[in-house]
């Protein structure tokens, strides 16, 4: 029983490390964003936690895909090469904002800050 408990804790600890560990390059800020991805950050100017997407996420509040980003996106870098849509509702609903490619990284507009709940490649 004791062994089982320790294994469960160790496993959870390992998963948490994977989720928050920076890349091996120890990049910071916007530089953490891989090419060909849509990157979103919980803080302004590429600070805070990062999540990145190839296709999108219909619900940032569920456990499918990155977690901890729902209503918590303050800056983005669209390196996907495509136009993306961001929404304040889940399932691509509600107020819609558009992110164009090739414009560099930036803070989201004030009206969208900490309000995005779904996003997708168009
Ligand atoms: Ca999700």
mmCIF file of C-alpha atoms and ligand atoms in Angstrom:
data_model
loop_
_atom_site.group_PDB
_atom_site.id
_atom_site.type_symbol
_atom_site.label_atom_id
_atom_site.label_comp_id
_atom_site.label_asym_id
_atom_site.label_seq_id
_atom_site.Cartn_x
_atom_site.Cartn_y
_atom_site.Cartn_z
ATOM 1 C CA UNK A 1 0.000 0.000 0.000
ATOM 2 C CA UNK A 2 2.756 2.388 0.922
ATOM 3 C CA UNK A 3 4.651 1.570 -2.287
ATOM 4 C CA UNK A 4 1.589 2.190 -4.401
ATOM 5 C CA UNK A 5 1.080 5.538 -2.791
ATOM 6 C CA UNK A 6 4.660 6.621 -3.395
ATOM 7 C CA UNK A 7 4.514 5.571 -7.028
ATOM 8 C CA UNK A 8 1.383 7.595 -7.601
ATOM 9 C CA UNK A 9 2.976 10.675 -6.105
ATOM 10 C CA UNK A 10 6.165 10.193 -8.093
ATOM 11 C CA UNK A 11 4.211 9.791 -11.305
ATOM 12 C CA UNK A 12 2.211 12.937 -10.718
ATOM 13 C CA UNK A 13 5.369 14.845 -9.861
ATOM 14 C CA UNK A 14 7.004 13.765 -13.100
ATOM 15 C CA UNK A 15 3.982 14.855 -15.113
ATOM 16 C CA UNK A 16 3.986 18.262 -13.481
ATOM 17 C CA UNK A 17 7.675 18.733 -14.229
ATOM 18 C CA UNK A 18 7.057 17.977 -17.882
ATOM 19 C CA UNK A 19 4.260 20.526 -18.000
ATOM 20 C CA UNK A 20 6.234 23.414 -16.576
ATOM 21 C CA UNK A 21 9.842 22.639 -17.558
ATOM 22 C CA UNK A 22 11.300 25.084 -20.060
ATOM 23 C CA UNK A 23 12.766 23.719 -23.296
ATOM 24 C CA UNK A 24 16.301 22.383 -23.118
ATOM 25 C CA UNK A 25 17.477 25.554 -24.818
ATOM 26 C CA UNK A 26 16.285 27.478 -21.749
ATOM 27 C CA UNK A 27 14.629 29.988 -24.045
ATOM 28 C CA UNK A 28 12.533 32.629 -22.356
ATOM 29 C CA UNK A 29 9.623 34.849 -23.283
ATOM 30 C CA UNK A 30 8.502 34.769 -26.883
ATOM 31 C CA UNK A 31 11.595 32.770 -27.867
ATOM 32 C CA UNK A 32 9.915 29.671 -26.448
ATOM 33 C CA UNK A 33 7.511 29.628 -29.381
ATOM 34 C CA UNK A 34 8.284 26.912 -31.934
ATOM 35 C CA UNK A 35 8.079 27.728 -35.624
ATOM 36 C CA UNK A 36 4.881 26.801 -37.474
ATOM 37 C CA UNK A 37 2.762 27.041 -34.322
ATOM 38 C CA UNK A 38 0.284 29.417 -32.740
ATOM 39 C CA UNK A 39 1.726 30.309 -29.350
ATOM 40 C CA UNK A 40 -0.211 31.863 -26.489
ATOM 41 C CA UNK A 41 1.100 33.201 -23.192
ATOM 42 C CA UNK A 42 -0.545 33.839 -19.851
ATOM 43 C CA UNK A 43 1.396 37.057 -19.286
ATOM 44 C CA UNK A 44 2.116 40.148 -21.369
ATOM 45 C CA UNK A 45 5.068 40.282 -23.770
ATOM 46 C CA UNK A 46 5.516 36.522 -23.933
ATOM 47 C CA UNK A 47 5.766 36.091 -20.167
ATOM 48 C CA UNK A 48 4.098 33.502 -17.972
ATOM 49 C CA UNK A 49 3.112 30.032 -19.123
ATOM 50 C CA UNK A 50 3.168 29.129 -22.801
ATOM 51 C CA UNK A 51 0.961 26.803 -24.832
ATOM 52 C CA UNK A 52 1.164 26.244 -28.552
ATOM 53 C CA UNK A 53 -1.115 24.736 -31.139
ATOM 54 C CA UNK A 54 -0.987 23.255 -34.616
ATOM 55 C CA UNK A 55 -4.733 23.193 -35.252
ATOM 56 C CA UNK A 56 -6.528 24.721 -32.282
ATOM 57 C CA UNK A 57 -8.467 23.861 -29.148
ATOM 58 C CA UNK A 58 -12.259 23.944 -28.880
ATOM 59 C CA UNK A 59 -12.189 24.308 -25.111
ATOM 60 C CA UNK A 60 -9.228 25.695 -23.227
ATOM 61 C CA UNK A 61 -11.012 24.918 -19.973
ATOM 62 C CA UNK A 62 -11.101 21.144 -20.367
ATOM 63 C CA UNK A 63 -8.310 18.623 -19.895
ATOM 64 C CA UNK A 64 -7.854 17.947 -23.621
ATOM 65 C CA UNK A 65 -4.791 19.758 -24.836
ATOM 66 C CA UNK A 66 -2.959 22.416 -22.849
ATOM 67 C CA UNK A 67 -4.431 23.366 -19.484
ATOM 68 C CA UNK A 68 -4.252 26.565 -17.483
ATOM 69 C CA UNK A 69 -4.817 28.866 -20.464
ATOM 70 C CA UNK A 70 -8.583 29.391 -20.312
ATOM 71 C CA UNK A 71 -9.389 33.072 -19.853
ATOM 72 C CA UNK A 72 -5.698 33.598 -19.196
ATOM 73 C CA UNK A 73 -4.131 34.595 -22.542
ATOM 74 C CA UNK A 74 -2.491 38.006 -22.630
ATOM 75 C CA UNK A 75 0.004 37.759 -25.487
ATOM 76 C CA UNK A 76 0.440 35.664 -28.620
ATOM 77 C CA UNK A 77 2.812 34.861 -31.430
ATOM 78 C CA UNK A 78 1.180 33.424 -34.504
ATOM 79 C CA UNK A 79 4.011 31.576 -36.240
ATOM 80 C CA UNK A 80 1.660 29.160 -37.996
ATOM 81 C CA UNK A 81 1.670 30.933 -41.322
ATOM 82 C CA UNK A 82 -2.134 30.917 -41.218
ATOM 83 C CA UNK A 83 -4.857 33.198 -39.963
ATOM 84 C CA UNK A 84 -6.354 32.090 -36.645
ATOM 85 C CA UNK A 85 -9.627 32.837 -34.891
ATOM 86 C CA UNK A 86 -9.848 33.283 -31.127
ATOM 87 C CA UNK A 87 -13.162 33.259 -29.265
ATOM 88 C CA UNK A 88 -14.377 34.196 -25.828
ATOM 89 C CA UNK A 89 -16.711 31.179 -25.817
ATOM 90 C CA UNK A 90 -15.952 27.480 -26.002
ATOM 91 C CA UNK A 91 -16.643 25.648 -29.258
ATOM 92 C CA UNK A 92 -15.601 28.678 -31.314
ATOM 93 C CA UNK A 93 -18.547 30.751 -30.121
ATOM 94 C CA UNK A 94 -19.124 34.246 -28.843
ATOM 95 C CA UNK A 95 -16.951 37.221 -29.576
ATOM 96 C CA UNK A 96 -14.379 36.447 -32.289
ATOM 97 C CA UNK A 97 -10.947 37.943 -32.734
ATOM 98 C CA UNK A 98 -8.612 37.309 -35.666
ATOM 99 C CA UNK A 99 -4.852 36.770 -35.537
ATOM 100 C CA UNK A 100 -2.961 37.283 -38.776
ATOM 101 C CA UNK A 101 0.322 35.529 -39.549
ATOM 102 C CA UNK A 102 3.609 37.256 -40.250
ATOM 103 C CA UNK A 103 2.933 40.235 -37.990
ATOM 104 C CA UNK A 104 5.212 39.176 -35.166
ATOM 105 C CA UNK A 105 4.321 38.728 -31.528
ATOM 106 C CA UNK A 106 2.170 41.092 -29.539
ATOM 107 C CA UNK A 107 -0.072 41.536 -26.560
ATOM 108 C CA UNK A 108 -3.699 40.830 -27.362
ATOM 109 C CA UNK A 109 -6.041 43.804 -27.390
ATOM 110 C CA UNK A 110 -7.423 44.790 -24.006
ATOM 111 C CA UNK A 111 -10.915 43.542 -24.873
ATOM 112 C CA UNK A 112 -9.558 40.043 -25.505
ATOM 113 C CA UNK A 113 -7.059 39.831 -22.659
ATOM 114 C CA UNK A 114 -7.875 36.969 -20.285
ATOM 115 C CA UNK A 115 -11.055 36.151 -22.213
ATOM 116 C CA UNK A 116 -10.106 33.590 -24.867
ATOM 117 C CA UNK A 117 -11.676 30.150 -24.344
ATOM 118 C CA UNK A 118 -11.215 28.547 -27.783
ATOM 119 C CA UNK A 119 -9.071 29.088 -30.850
ATOM 120 C CA UNK A 120 -8.485 27.530 -34.244
ATOM 121 C CA UNK A 121 -6.599 27.647 -37.490
ATOM 122 C CA UNK A 122 -8.870 28.876 -40.261
HETATM 123 CA CA1 LIG B 1 -8.743 21.909 -24.421
#
